[in-house]
Amino acid sequence: MNGATIIFYLLAAMTIGCGVIAVSTRQIFRAAISLLFSLVGIAGIYFWMDYEFIAAVQIVVYVGGIVVLIIFSIFLTQQSGEKMPAQKMGRKLFSLLSVFCGFALTIVQIFEHSFIKTTAPAVDPTVRNIGEELISLDKNGYALPFEVVSILLLAALIGCIVIAMRTPAEAPKEEVEVKRKEEIKVIVPKEEKVLIVQEETGGIQ
Amino acid sequence: MTMEPGLYHLLFISTALFFIGIYGFLTRRNLITMLMSIELILNSVNINFIAFNKYLWANRLDGVMFTVFVIAIAAAEAAVAIAIIINLYRSHNSIDVEKAEELKY
């Protein structure tokens, strides 16, 4: 057992162990952090396989982008230090059972199948080779999917802005309504001033 | 199955990650954690693509290309999903899927 083998098993254990923590812990922030380490472990596996470009993309996009986005949305939507409610035991049990059956079935299928290697000479997955194939227009090129993905990213960008944008007419209206209710609530018990308040609100309109 | 890591080991890792993601998707009721499970599933697919490219089809780069496109689509998906989650939180004050049962707010 040499060094590369040991590193591979360490990376695999880190990936799977952190993945298990990410789906099983009840503290959402801890789940996000262990998802981060699971993704770093996957990037390490790509490095181990000598696919440096994919590993770099994995770190930049997933660890630097998606996980940070998830952590920000946790900050925006969750109370800190609050645990998520526990799930029903039956749901957990049946999920575990179905997942285990699917896993066993797939693993048995994989280990019974014998894959056939190609005999053609290998191509190095360097950035130059990847980039040339990405924009080439011949039969094996990926120019059309490249353009389609760029349009998809643009659409996602605009879609995010439209979904998350608060409509400008909505926000000020709410504030005025709240203010008016408070004024009326405070002053209603005194009979004499009710008329004055109503006049004042009428004046604002 | 030998101790030397190869294609079968990588397929084992990706299968395990895929079903971990499925388990999270089935048991979680919080939208952000469900999104995290989807990220795990997409990553297991990426490991499969890279492993097949390295050990079976080393003369082509198709696995790498598919991985790059899957990562791009995953980034777009996560961004849109988080925009929807934040919008849902604004209107319902909760991101629990049990409480988001009406399509109109």
PDB file of C-alpha atoms in Angstrom:
ATOM      1  CA  MET A   1       0.000   0.000   0.000  1.00  0.00           C
ATOM      2  CA  ASN A   2       1.743   3.154  -1.178  1.00  0.00           C
ATOM      3  CA  GLY A   3       1.128   6.818  -0.430  1.00  0.00           C
ATOM      4  CA  ALA A   4      -1.295   7.476  -3.289  1.00  0.00           C
ATOM      5  CA  THR A   5      -3.543   4.647  -2.129  1.00  0.00           C
ATOM      6  CA  ILE A   6      -3.629   5.960   1.434  1.00  0.00           C
ATOM      7  CA  ILE A   7      -4.464   9.465   0.199  1.00  0.00           C
ATOM      8  CA  PHE A   8      -7.254   8.084  -1.954  1.00  0.00           C
ATOM      9  CA  TYR A   9      -8.849   6.257   0.962  1.00  0.00           C
ATOM     10  CA  LEU A  10      -8.530   9.314   3.199  1.00  0.00           C
ATOM     11  CA  LEU A  11     -10.220  11.492   0.567  1.00  0.00           C
ATOM     12  CA  ALA A  12     -12.967   8.932   0.055  1.00  0.00           C
ATOM     13  CA  ALA A  13     -13.609   8.661   3.794  1.00  0.00           C
ATOM     14  CA  MET A  14     -13.716  12.464   4.117  1.00  0.00           C
ATOM     15  CA  THR A  15     -16.129  12.810   1.194  1.00  0.00           C
ATOM     16  CA  ILE A  16     -18.565  10.142   2.333  1.00  0.00           C
ATOM     17  CA  GLY A  17     -18.326  10.913   6.058  1.00  0.00           C
ATOM     18  CA  CYS A  18     -18.931  14.628   5.593  1.00  0.00           C
ATOM     19  CA  GLY A  19     -21.747  13.827   3.160  1.00  0.00           C
ATOM     20  CA  VAL A  20     -23.435  11.682   5.796  1.00  0.00           C
ATOM     21  CA  ILE A  21     -23.097  14.459   8.383  1.00  0.00           C
ATOM     22  CA  ALA A  22     -24.481  16.984   5.872  1.00  0.00           C
ATOM     23  CA  VAL A  23     -27.741  15.079   5.443  1.00  0.00           C
ATOM     24  CA  SER A  24     -28.172  13.838   9.013  1.00  0.00           C
ATOM     25  CA  THR A  25     -27.304  16.676  11.401  1.00  0.00           C
ATOM     26  CA  ARG A  26     -30.102  18.833  12.756  1.00  0.00           C
ATOM     27  CA  GLN A  27     -28.050  22.021  12.911  1.00  0.00           C
ATOM     28  CA  ILE A  28     -28.299  23.600   9.483  1.00  0.00           C
ATOM     29  CA  PHE A  29     -25.071  25.574   9.660  1.00  0.00           C
ATOM     30  CA  ARG A  30     -23.117  22.446  10.580  1.00  0.00           C
ATOM     31  CA  ALA A  31     -24.735  20.712   7.609  1.00  0.00           C
ATOM     32  CA  ALA A  32     -23.535  23.475   5.278  1.00  0.00           C
ATOM     33  CA  ILE A  33     -19.974  23.292   6.621  1.00  0.00           C
ATOM     34  CA  SER A  34     -19.799  19.521   6.253  1.00  0.00           C
ATOM     35  CA  LEU A  35     -21.190  19.847   2.712  1.00  0.00           C
ATOM     36  CA  LEU A  36     -18.270  22.204   2.067  1.00  0.00           C
ATOM     37  CA  PHE A  37     -15.755  19.622   3.286  1.00  0.00           C
ATOM     38  CA  SER A  38     -17.436  16.911   1.241  1.00  0.00           C
ATOM     39  CA  LEU A  39     -17.056  19.048  -1.894  1.00  0.00           C
ATOM     40  CA  VAL A  40     -13.414  19.746  -1.028  1.00  0.00           C
ATOM     41  CA  GLY A  41     -12.906  15.980  -0.731  1.00  0.00           C
ATOM     42  CA  ILE A  42     -14.382  15.512  -4.212  1.00  0.00           C
ATOM     43  CA  ALA A  43     -12.025  18.180  -5.547  1.00  0.00           C
ATOM     44  CA  GLY A  44      -9.189  16.232  -3.906  1.00  0.00           C
ATOM     45  CA  ILE A  45     -10.329  13.087  -5.705  1.00  0.00           C
ATOM     46  CA  TYR A  46     -10.173  14.997  -9.001  1.00  0.00           C
ATOM     47  CA  PHE A  47      -6.643  16.107  -8.125  1.00  0.00           C
ATOM     48  CA  TRP A  48      -5.791  12.495  -7.306  1.00  0.00           C
ATOM     49  CA  MET A  49      -7.009  11.461 -10.774  1.00  0.00           C
ATOM     50  CA  ASP A  50      -4.803  14.162 -12.396  1.00  0.00           C
ATOM     51  CA  TYR A  51      -7.743  16.234 -13.626  1.00  0.00           C
ATOM     52  CA  GLU A  52      -6.420  19.524 -12.273  1.00  0.00           C
ATOM     53  CA  PHE A  53      -8.689  21.788 -14.315  1.00  0.00           C
ATOM     54  CA  ILE A  54     -11.871  20.080 -13.144  1.00  0.00           C
ATOM     55  CA  ALA A  55     -10.612  20.158  -9.564  1.00  0.00           C
ATOM     56  CA  ALA A  56      -9.953  23.885  -9.816  1.00  0.00           C
ATOM     57  CA  VAL A  57     -13.398  24.481 -11.320  1.00  0.00           C
ATOM     58  CA  GLN A  58     -14.942  22.377  -8.550  1.00  0.00           C
ATOM     59  CA  ILE A  59     -13.264  24.468  -5.850  1.00  0.00           C
ATOM     60  CA  VAL A  60     -14.024  27.812  -7.497  1.00  0.00           C
ATOM     61  CA  VAL A  61     -17.660  27.136  -8.395  1.00  0.00           C
ATOM     62  CA  TYR A  62     -18.858  24.853  -5.596  1.00  0.00           C
ATOM     63  CA  VAL A  63     -16.759  25.803  -2.587  1.00  0.00           C
ATOM     64  CA  GLY A  64     -16.325  29.457  -3.514  1.00  0.00           C
ATOM     65  CA  GLY A  65     -19.741  30.029  -5.049  1.00  0.00           C
ATOM     66  CA  ILE A  66     -22.553  27.670  -4.212  1.00  0.00           C
ATOM     67  CA  VAL A  67     -21.659  26.899  -0.597  1.00  0.00           C
ATOM     68  CA  VAL A  68     -21.112  30.588   0.156  1.00  0.00           C
ATOM     69  CA  LEU A  69     -24.507  31.313  -1.417  1.00  0.00           C
ATOM     70  CA  ILE A  70     -26.106  28.582   0.726  1.00  0.00           C
ATOM     71  CA  ILE A  71     -24.485  29.959   3.891  1.00  0.00           C
ATOM     72  CA  PHE A  72     -25.726  33.452   3.082  1.00  0.00           C
ATOM     73  CA  SER A  73     -29.252  32.191   2.541  1.00  0.00           C
ATOM     74  CA  ILE A  74     -29.031  30.344   5.881  1.00  0.00           C
ATOM     75  CA  PHE A  75     -28.104  33.634   7.537  1.00  0.00           C
ATOM     76  CA  LEU A  76     -31.044  35.345   5.847  1.00  0.00           C
ATOM     77  CA  THR A  77     -33.691  32.763   6.681  1.00  0.00           C
ATOM     78  CA  GLN A  78     -32.784  30.918   9.906  1.00  0.00           C
ATOM     79  CA  GLN A  79     -32.624  31.841  13.556  1.00  0.00           C
ATOM     80  CA  SER A  80     -29.059  31.189  14.736  1.00  0.00           C
ATOM     81  CA  GLY A  81     -28.495  28.270  17.081  1.00  0.00           C
ATOM     82  CA  GLU A  82     -31.942  26.860  16.481  1.00  0.00           C
ATOM     83  CA  LYS A  83     -32.168  23.163  15.668  1.00  0.00           C
ATOM     84  CA  MET A  84     -34.376  21.903  12.883  1.00  0.00           C
ATOM     85  CA  PRO A  85     -37.370  19.900  14.090  1.00  0.00           C
ATOM     86  CA  ALA A  86     -36.806  16.163  14.252  1.00  0.00           C
ATOM     87  CA  GLN A  87     -38.373  14.022  11.559  1.00  0.00           C
ATOM     88  CA  LYS A  88     -40.791  11.230  12.170  1.00  0.00           C
ATOM     89  CA  MET A  89     -39.139   7.900  12.929  1.00  0.00           C
ATOM     90  CA  GLY A  90     -41.187   6.081  10.281  1.00  0.00           C
ATOM     91  CA  ARG A  91     -40.132   8.463   7.534  1.00  0.00           C
ATOM     92  CA  LYS A  92     -36.464   8.096   8.492  1.00  0.00           C
ATOM     93  CA  LEU A  93     -36.728   4.332   8.687  1.00  0.00           C
ATOM     94  CA  PHE A  94     -38.412   3.890   5.314  1.00  0.00           C
ATOM     95  CA  SER A  95     -36.046   6.350   3.626  1.00  0.00           C
ATOM     96  CA  LEU A  96     -33.097   4.451   5.056  1.00  0.00           C
ATOM     97  CA  LEU A  97     -34.554   1.146   3.906  1.00  0.00           C
ATOM     98  CA  SER A  98     -35.260   2.303   0.349  1.00  0.00           C
ATOM     99  CA  VAL A  99     -31.882   4.030   0.061  1.00  0.00           C
ATOM    100  CA  PHE A 100     -30.085   0.939   1.320  1.00  0.00           C
ATOM    101  CA  CYS A 101     -31.945  -1.309  -1.128  1.00  0.00           C
ATOM    102  CA  GLY A 102     -31.154   1.005  -4.044  1.00  0.00           C
ATOM    103  CA  PHE A 103     -27.519   1.234  -3.002  1.00  0.00           C
ATOM    104  CA  ALA A 104     -27.148  -2.538  -2.693  1.00  0.00           C
ATOM    105  CA  LEU A 105     -28.823  -3.121  -6.046  1.00  0.00           C
ATOM    106  CA  THR A 106     -26.632  -0.584  -7.848  1.00  0.00           C
ATOM    107  CA  ILE A 107     -23.404  -1.807  -6.238  1.00  0.00           C
ATOM    108  CA  VAL A 108     -24.164  -5.436  -7.133  1.00  0.00           C
ATOM    109  CA  GLN A 109     -24.882  -4.404 -10.728  1.00  0.00           C
ATOM    110  CA  ILE A 110     -21.649  -2.417 -10.952  1.00  0.00           C
ATOM    111  CA  PHE A 111     -19.422  -5.172  -9.553  1.00  0.00           C
ATOM    112  CA  GLU A 112     -20.958  -7.843 -11.768  1.00  0.00           C
ATOM    113  CA  HIS A 113     -20.413  -5.759 -14.891  1.00  0.00           C
ATOM    114  CA  SER A 114     -16.992  -5.895 -16.529  1.00  0.00           C
ATOM    115  CA  PHE A 115     -16.104  -2.653 -18.272  1.00  0.00           C
ATOM    116  CA  ILE A 116     -14.107  -2.713 -21.507  1.00  0.00           C
ATOM    117  CA  LYS A 117     -11.266  -0.249 -21.870  1.00  0.00           C
ATOM    118  CA  THR A 118     -10.492   1.512 -25.106  1.00  0.00           C
ATOM    119  CA  THR A 119      -7.135   0.749 -26.679  1.00  0.00           C
ATOM    120  CA  ALA A 120      -6.666   4.108 -28.415  1.00  0.00           C
ATOM    121  CA  PRO A 121      -3.846   6.373 -27.172  1.00  0.00           C
ATOM    122  CA  ALA A 122      -4.769   8.644 -24.286  1.00  0.00           C
ATOM    123  CA  VAL A 123      -5.340  12.400 -24.542  1.00  0.00           C
ATOM    124  CA  ASP A 124      -4.057  14.574 -21.713  1.00  0.00           C
ATOM    125  CA  PRO A 125      -6.870  16.570 -20.048  1.00  0.00           C
ATOM    126  CA  THR A 126      -4.888  19.790 -20.191  1.00  0.00           C
ATOM    127  CA  VAL A 127      -6.550  23.187 -20.276  1.00  0.00           C
ATOM    128  CA  ARG A 128      -5.444  23.660 -23.899  1.00  0.00           C
ATOM    129  CA  ASN A 129      -7.062  20.404 -25.050  1.00  0.00           C
ATOM    130  CA  ILE A 130     -10.248  21.083 -23.098  1.00  0.00           C
ATOM    131  CA  GLY A 131     -10.522  24.635 -24.416  1.00  0.00           C
ATOM    132  CA  GLU A 132      -9.919  23.614 -28.021  1.00  0.00           C
ATOM    133  CA  GLU A 133     -12.584  20.932 -27.839  1.00  0.00           C
ATOM    134  CA  LEU A 134     -14.984  23.313 -26.100  1.00  0.00           C
ATOM    135  CA  ILE A 135     -15.033  25.807 -28.963  1.00  0.00           C
ATOM    136  CA  SER A 136     -14.353  23.549 -31.966  1.00  0.00           C
ATOM    137  CA  LEU A 137     -17.059  23.305 -34.595  1.00  0.00           C
ATOM    138  CA  ASP A 138     -16.305  19.836 -35.958  1.00  0.00           C
ATOM    139  CA  LYS A 139     -18.110  16.580 -35.189  1.00  0.00           C
ATOM    140  CA  ASN A 140     -16.648  16.101 -31.701  1.00  0.00           C
ATOM    141  CA  GLY A 141     -16.748  19.773 -30.779  1.00  0.00           C
ATOM    142  CA  TYR A 142     -18.877  21.329 -28.062  1.00  0.00           C
ATOM    143  CA  ALA A 143     -19.466  24.806 -29.510  1.00  0.00           C
ATOM    144  CA  LEU A 144     -23.273  24.558 -29.557  1.00  0.00           C
ATOM    145  CA  PRO A 145     -23.678  23.315 -25.948  1.00  0.00           C
ATOM    146  CA  PHE A 146     -21.224  26.040 -24.909  1.00  0.00           C
ATOM    147  CA  GLU A 147     -23.457  28.721 -26.421  1.00  0.00           C
ATOM    148  CA  VAL A 148     -26.612  27.146 -25.018  1.00  0.00           C
ATOM    149  CA  VAL A 149     -25.112  27.053 -21.519  1.00  0.00           C
ATOM    150  CA  SER A 150     -24.087  30.699 -21.821  1.00  0.00           C
ATOM    151  CA  ILE A 151     -27.675  31.626 -22.695  1.00  0.00           C
ATOM    152  CA  LEU A 152     -28.912  29.504 -19.784  1.00  0.00           C
ATOM    153  CA  LEU A 153     -26.597  31.340 -17.386  1.00  0.00           C
ATOM    154  CA  LEU A 154     -27.831  34.693 -18.681  1.00  0.00           C
ATOM    155  CA  ALA A 155     -31.445  33.587 -18.266  1.00  0.00           C
ATOM    156  CA  ALA A 156     -30.720  32.358 -14.722  1.00  0.00           C
ATOM    157  CA  LEU A 157     -29.075  35.687 -13.872  1.00  0.00           C
ATOM    158  CA  ILE A 158     -32.049  37.719 -15.077  1.00  0.00           C
ATOM    159  CA  GLY A 159     -34.480  35.259 -13.497  1.00  0.00           C
ATOM    160  CA  CYS A 160     -32.772  35.582 -10.100  1.00  0.00           C
ATOM    161  CA  ILE A 161     -32.988  39.365 -10.226  1.00  0.00           C
ATOM    162  CA  VAL A 162     -36.659  39.293 -11.213  1.00  0.00           C
ATOM    163  CA  ILE A 163     -37.611  36.727  -8.552  1.00  0.00           C
ATOM    164  CA  ALA A 164     -35.701  38.301  -5.672  1.00  0.00           C
ATOM    165  CA  MET A 165     -36.603  41.906  -6.550  1.00  0.00           C
ATOM    166  CA  ARG A 166     -39.216  43.527  -4.344  1.00  0.00           C
ATOM    167  CA  THR A 167     -41.689  45.467  -6.483  1.00  0.00           C
ATOM    168  CA  PRO A 168     -41.114  49.192  -5.822  1.00  0.00           C
ATOM    169  CA  ALA A 169     -44.798  50.090  -5.460  1.00  0.00           C
ATOM    170  CA  GLU A 170     -45.331  47.512  -2.707  1.00  0.00           C
ATOM    171  CA  ALA A 171     -42.841  48.536  -0.038  1.00  0.00           C
ATOM    172  CA  PRO A 172     -43.833  52.166   0.732  1.00  0.00           C
ATOM    173  CA  LYS A 173     -47.547  51.346   0.724  1.00  0.00           C
ATOM    174  CA  GLU A 174     -47.084  48.777   3.517  1.00  0.00           C
ATOM    175  CA  GLU A 175     -45.220  51.264   5.673  1.00  0.00           C
ATOM    176  CA  VAL A 176     -47.935  53.919   5.356  1.00  0.00           C
ATOM    177  CA  GLU A 177     -50.619  51.415   6.271  1.00  0.00           C
ATOM    178  CA  VAL A 178     -48.721  50.264   9.355  1.00  0.00           C
ATOM    179  CA  LYS A 179     -48.190  53.849  10.501  1.00  0.00           C
ATOM    180  CA  ARG A 180     -51.844  54.712  10.161  1.00  0.00           C
ATOM    181  CA  LYS A 181     -52.963  51.641  12.111  1.00  0.00           C
ATOM    182  CA  GLU A 182     -50.598  52.479  14.966  1.00  0.00           C
ATOM    183  CA  GLU A 183     -51.865  56.041  15.164  1.00  0.00           C
ATOM    184  CA  ILE A 184     -55.452  54.960  15.304  1.00  0.00           C
ATOM    185  CA  LYS A 185     -54.743  52.196  17.809  1.00  0.00           C
ATOM    186  CA  VAL A 186     -52.992  54.548  20.200  1.00  0.00           C
ATOM    187  CA  ILE A 187     -55.547  57.302  20.084  1.00  0.00           C
ATOM    188  CA  VAL A 188     -58.850  55.451  19.771  1.00  0.00           C
ATOM    189  CA  PRO A 189     -59.727  55.294  23.534  1.00  0.00           C
ATOM    190  CA  LYS A 190     -59.915  59.088  23.771  1.00  0.00           C
ATOM    191  CA  GLU A 191     -63.095  60.184  22.080  1.00  0.00           C
ATOM    192  CA  GLU A 192     -62.171  63.786  21.453  1.00  0.00           C
ATOM    193  CA  LYS A 193     -59.004  63.240  19.425  1.00  0.00           C
ATOM    194  CA  VAL A 194     -60.391  60.663  17.006  1.00  0.00           C
ATOM    195  CA  LEU A 195     -61.769  63.311  14.726  1.00  0.00           C
ATOM    196  CA  ILE A 196     -58.486  65.181  14.665  1.00  0.00           C
ATOM    197  CA  VAL A 197     -56.568  62.024  13.707  1.00  0.00           C
ATOM    198  CA  GLN A 198     -58.959  61.295  10.908  1.00  0.00           C
ATOM    199  CA  GLU A 199     -58.529  64.795   9.621  1.00  0.00           C
ATOM    200  CA  GLU A 200     -54.772  64.421   9.772  1.00  0.00           C
ATOM    201  CA  THR A 201     -54.762  61.187   7.808  1.00  0.00           C
ATOM    202  CA  GLY A 202     -57.071  62.780   5.323  1.00  0.00           C
ATOM    203  CA  GLY A 203     -54.563  65.610   5.006  1.00  0.00           C
ATOM    204  CA  ILE A 204     -51.757  63.165   4.230  1.00  0.00           C
ATOM    205  CA  GLN A 205     -53.706  61.635   1.411  1.00  0.00           C
TER     206      GLN A 205
ATOM    207  CA  MET B   1     -11.841  -6.032  -5.923  1.00  0.00           C
ATOM    208  CA  THR B   2      -8.253  -5.190  -5.065  1.00  0.00           C
ATOM    209  CA  MET B   3      -6.888  -2.692  -2.599  1.00  0.00           C
ATOM    210  CA  GLU B   4      -5.368  -0.586  -5.398  1.00  0.00           C
ATOM    211  CA  PRO B   5      -7.894   2.194  -6.150  1.00  0.00           C
ATOM    212  CA  GLY B   6      -9.435   2.025  -9.585  1.00  0.00           C
ATOM    213  CA  LEU B   7     -12.669   2.484 -11.459  1.00  0.00           C
ATOM    214  CA  TYR B   8     -14.723   0.302  -9.098  1.00  0.00           C
ATOM    215  CA  HIS B   9     -13.639   2.276  -6.041  1.00  0.00           C
ATOM    216  CA  LEU B  10     -14.644   5.537  -7.670  1.00  0.00           C
ATOM    217  CA  LEU B  11     -17.983   4.075  -8.734  1.00  0.00           C
ATOM    218  CA  PHE B  12     -18.514   2.937  -5.139  1.00  0.00           C
ATOM    219  CA  ILE B  13     -17.873   6.469  -3.841  1.00  0.00           C
ATOM    220  CA  SER B  14     -20.198   8.048  -6.384  1.00  0.00           C
ATOM    221  CA  THR B  15     -22.975   5.517  -5.709  1.00  0.00           C
ATOM    222  CA  ALA B  16     -22.651   6.095  -1.961  1.00  0.00           C
ATOM    223  CA  LEU B  17     -22.810   9.873  -2.418  1.00  0.00           C
ATOM    224  CA  PHE B  18     -25.809   9.573  -4.728  1.00  0.00           C
ATOM    225  CA  PHE B  19     -27.809   7.559  -2.215  1.00  0.00           C
ATOM    226  CA  ILE B  20     -26.719   9.801   0.667  1.00  0.00           C
ATOM    227  CA  GLY B  21     -28.176  12.669  -1.356  1.00  0.00           C
ATOM    228  CA  ILE B  22     -31.383  10.709  -1.993  1.00  0.00           C
ATOM    229  CA  TYR B  23     -31.696  10.003   1.742  1.00  0.00           C
ATOM    230  CA  GLY B  24     -31.304  13.684   2.540  1.00  0.00           C
ATOM    231  CA  PHE B  25     -33.863  14.620  -0.094  1.00  0.00           C
ATOM    232  CA  LEU B  26     -36.385  12.163   1.349  1.00  0.00           C
ATOM    233  CA  THR B  27     -35.948  13.023   5.034  1.00  0.00           C
ATOM    234  CA  ARG B  28     -35.293  16.773   5.034  1.00  0.00           C
ATOM    235  CA  ARG B  29     -38.185  19.207   5.128  1.00  0.00           C
ATOM    236  CA  ASN B  30     -36.143  22.394   4.944  1.00  0.00           C
ATOM    237  CA  LEU B  31     -35.661  23.813   1.429  1.00  0.00           C
ATOM    238  CA  ILE B  32     -32.000  24.783   1.917  1.00  0.00           C
ATOM    239  CA  THR B  33     -31.014  21.331   3.140  1.00  0.00           C
ATOM    240  CA  MET B  34     -32.922  19.762   0.247  1.00  0.00           C
ATOM    241  CA  LEU B  35     -30.873  21.948  -2.089  1.00  0.00           C
ATOM    242  CA  MET B  36     -27.727  20.677  -0.387  1.00  0.00           C
ATOM    243  CA  SER B  37     -28.821  17.092  -1.044  1.00  0.00           C
ATOM    244  CA  ILE B  38     -29.280  17.942  -4.729  1.00  0.00           C
ATOM    245  CA  GLU B  39     -25.742  19.308  -4.835  1.00  0.00           C
ATOM    246  CA  LEU B  40     -24.452  16.002  -3.456  1.00  0.00           C
ATOM    247  CA  ILE B  41     -26.360  14.072  -6.153  1.00  0.00           C
ATOM    248  CA  LEU B  42     -24.962  16.273  -8.935  1.00  0.00           C
ATOM    249  CA  ASN B  43     -21.441  15.820  -7.578  1.00  0.00           C
ATOM    250  CA  SER B  44     -21.773  12.057  -7.580  1.00  0.00           C
ATOM    251  CA  VAL B  45     -22.708  12.244 -11.271  1.00  0.00           C
ATOM    252  CA  ASN B  46     -19.608  14.341 -11.936  1.00  0.00           C
ATOM    253  CA  ILE B  47     -17.365  11.763 -10.244  1.00  0.00           C
ATOM    254  CA  ASN B  48     -18.871   9.094 -12.489  1.00  0.00           C
ATOM    255  CA  PHE B  49     -18.184  11.097 -15.648  1.00  0.00           C
ATOM    256  CA  ILE B  50     -14.569  11.787 -14.694  1.00  0.00           C
ATOM    257  CA  ALA B  51     -13.931   8.191 -13.611  1.00  0.00           C
ATOM    258  CA  PHE B  52     -15.271   6.743 -16.864  1.00  0.00           C
ATOM    259  CA  ASN B  53     -13.287   9.283 -18.843  1.00  0.00           C
ATOM    260  CA  LYS B  54     -10.046   8.396 -17.064  1.00  0.00           C
ATOM    261  CA  TYR B  55     -10.316   4.627 -16.897  1.00  0.00           C
ATOM    262  CA  LEU B  56     -12.351   3.663 -19.976  1.00  0.00           C
ATOM    263  CA  TRP B  57     -12.244   6.413 -22.629  1.00  0.00           C
ATOM    264  CA  ALA B  58      -8.924   8.128 -22.077  1.00  0.00           C
ATOM    265  CA  ASN B  59      -8.671   8.945 -25.807  1.00  0.00           C
ATOM    266  CA  ARG B  60     -11.576  11.434 -25.604  1.00  0.00           C
ATOM    267  CA  LEU B  61     -12.499  14.372 -23.398  1.00  0.00           C
ATOM    268  CA  ASP B  62     -16.276  13.924 -23.413  1.00  0.00           C
ATOM    269  CA  GLY B  63     -16.485  13.178 -19.686  1.00  0.00           C
ATOM    270  CA  VAL B  64     -14.641  16.391 -18.867  1.00  0.00           C
ATOM    271  CA  MET B  65     -16.967  18.382 -21.129  1.00  0.00           C
ATOM    272  CA  PHE B  66     -20.075  16.921 -19.527  1.00  0.00           C
ATOM    273  CA  THR B  67     -18.672  17.653 -16.077  1.00  0.00           C
ATOM    274  CA  VAL B  68     -18.044  21.284 -16.986  1.00  0.00           C
ATOM    275  CA  PHE B  69     -21.598  21.659 -18.302  1.00  0.00           C
ATOM    276  CA  VAL B  70     -23.100  19.940 -15.268  1.00  0.00           C
ATOM    277  CA  ILE B  71     -21.196  22.296 -12.967  1.00  0.00           C
ATOM    278  CA  ALA B  72     -22.434  25.327 -14.938  1.00  0.00           C
ATOM    279  CA  ILE B  73     -26.043  24.131 -14.807  1.00  0.00           C
ATOM    280  CA  ALA B  74     -25.714  23.330 -11.087  1.00  0.00           C
ATOM    281  CA  ALA B  75     -24.506  26.869 -10.418  1.00  0.00           C
ATOM    282  CA  ALA B  76     -27.464  28.361 -12.321  1.00  0.00           C
ATOM    283  CA  GLU B  77     -29.875  26.008 -10.554  1.00  0.00           C
ATOM    284  CA  ALA B  78     -28.537  26.876  -7.106  1.00  0.00           C
ATOM    285  CA  ALA B  79     -28.786  30.598  -7.782  1.00  0.00           C
ATOM    286  CA  VAL B  80     -32.398  30.392  -8.984  1.00  0.00           C
ATOM    287  CA  ALA B  81     -33.347  28.053  -6.148  1.00  0.00           C
ATOM    288  CA  ILE B  82     -31.947  30.399  -3.516  1.00  0.00           C
ATOM    289  CA  ALA B  83     -33.759  33.367  -5.066  1.00  0.00           C
ATOM    290  CA  ILE B  84     -37.009  31.383  -4.860  1.00  0.00           C
ATOM    291  CA  ILE B  85     -36.262  30.333  -1.267  1.00  0.00           C
ATOM    292  CA  ILE B  86     -35.639  33.916  -0.147  1.00  0.00           C
ATOM    293  CA  ASN B  87     -38.802  35.089  -1.900  1.00  0.00           C
ATOM    294  CA  LEU B  88     -40.770  32.287  -0.198  1.00  0.00           C
ATOM    295  CA  TYR B  89     -39.307  33.274   3.163  1.00  0.00           C
ATOM    296  CA  ARG B  90     -40.470  36.850   2.619  1.00  0.00           C
ATOM    297  CA  SER B  91     -44.054  35.860   1.921  1.00  0.00           C
ATOM    298  CA  HIS B  92     -44.453  32.878   4.311  1.00  0.00           C
ATOM    299  CA  ASN B  93     -41.809  33.585   7.006  1.00  0.00           C
ATOM    300  CA  SER B  94     -40.736  29.946   6.747  1.00  0.00           C
ATOM    301  CA  ILE B  95     -38.856  27.723   4.302  1.00  0.00           C
ATOM    302  CA  ASP B  96     -40.421  24.487   5.453  1.00  0.00           C
ATOM    303  CA  VAL B  97     -41.974  22.598   2.551  1.00  0.00           C
ATOM    304  CA  GLU B  98     -44.891  21.512   4.735  1.00  0.00           C
ATOM    305  CA  LYS B  99     -45.901  25.141   5.228  1.00  0.00           C
ATOM    306  CA  ALA B 100     -45.561  26.121   1.570  1.00  0.00           C
ATOM    307  CA  GLU B 101     -48.600  24.271   0.337  1.00  0.00           C
ATOM    308  CA  GLU B 102     -50.317  27.012  -1.652  1.00  0.00           C
ATOM    309  CA  LEU B 103     -49.032  28.108  -5.030  1.00  0.00           C
ATOM    310  CA  LYS B 104     -50.379  31.637  -4.709  1.00  0.00           C
ATOM    311  CA  TYR B 105     -49.357  33.950  -1.903  1.00  0.00           C
TER     312      TYR B 105
END
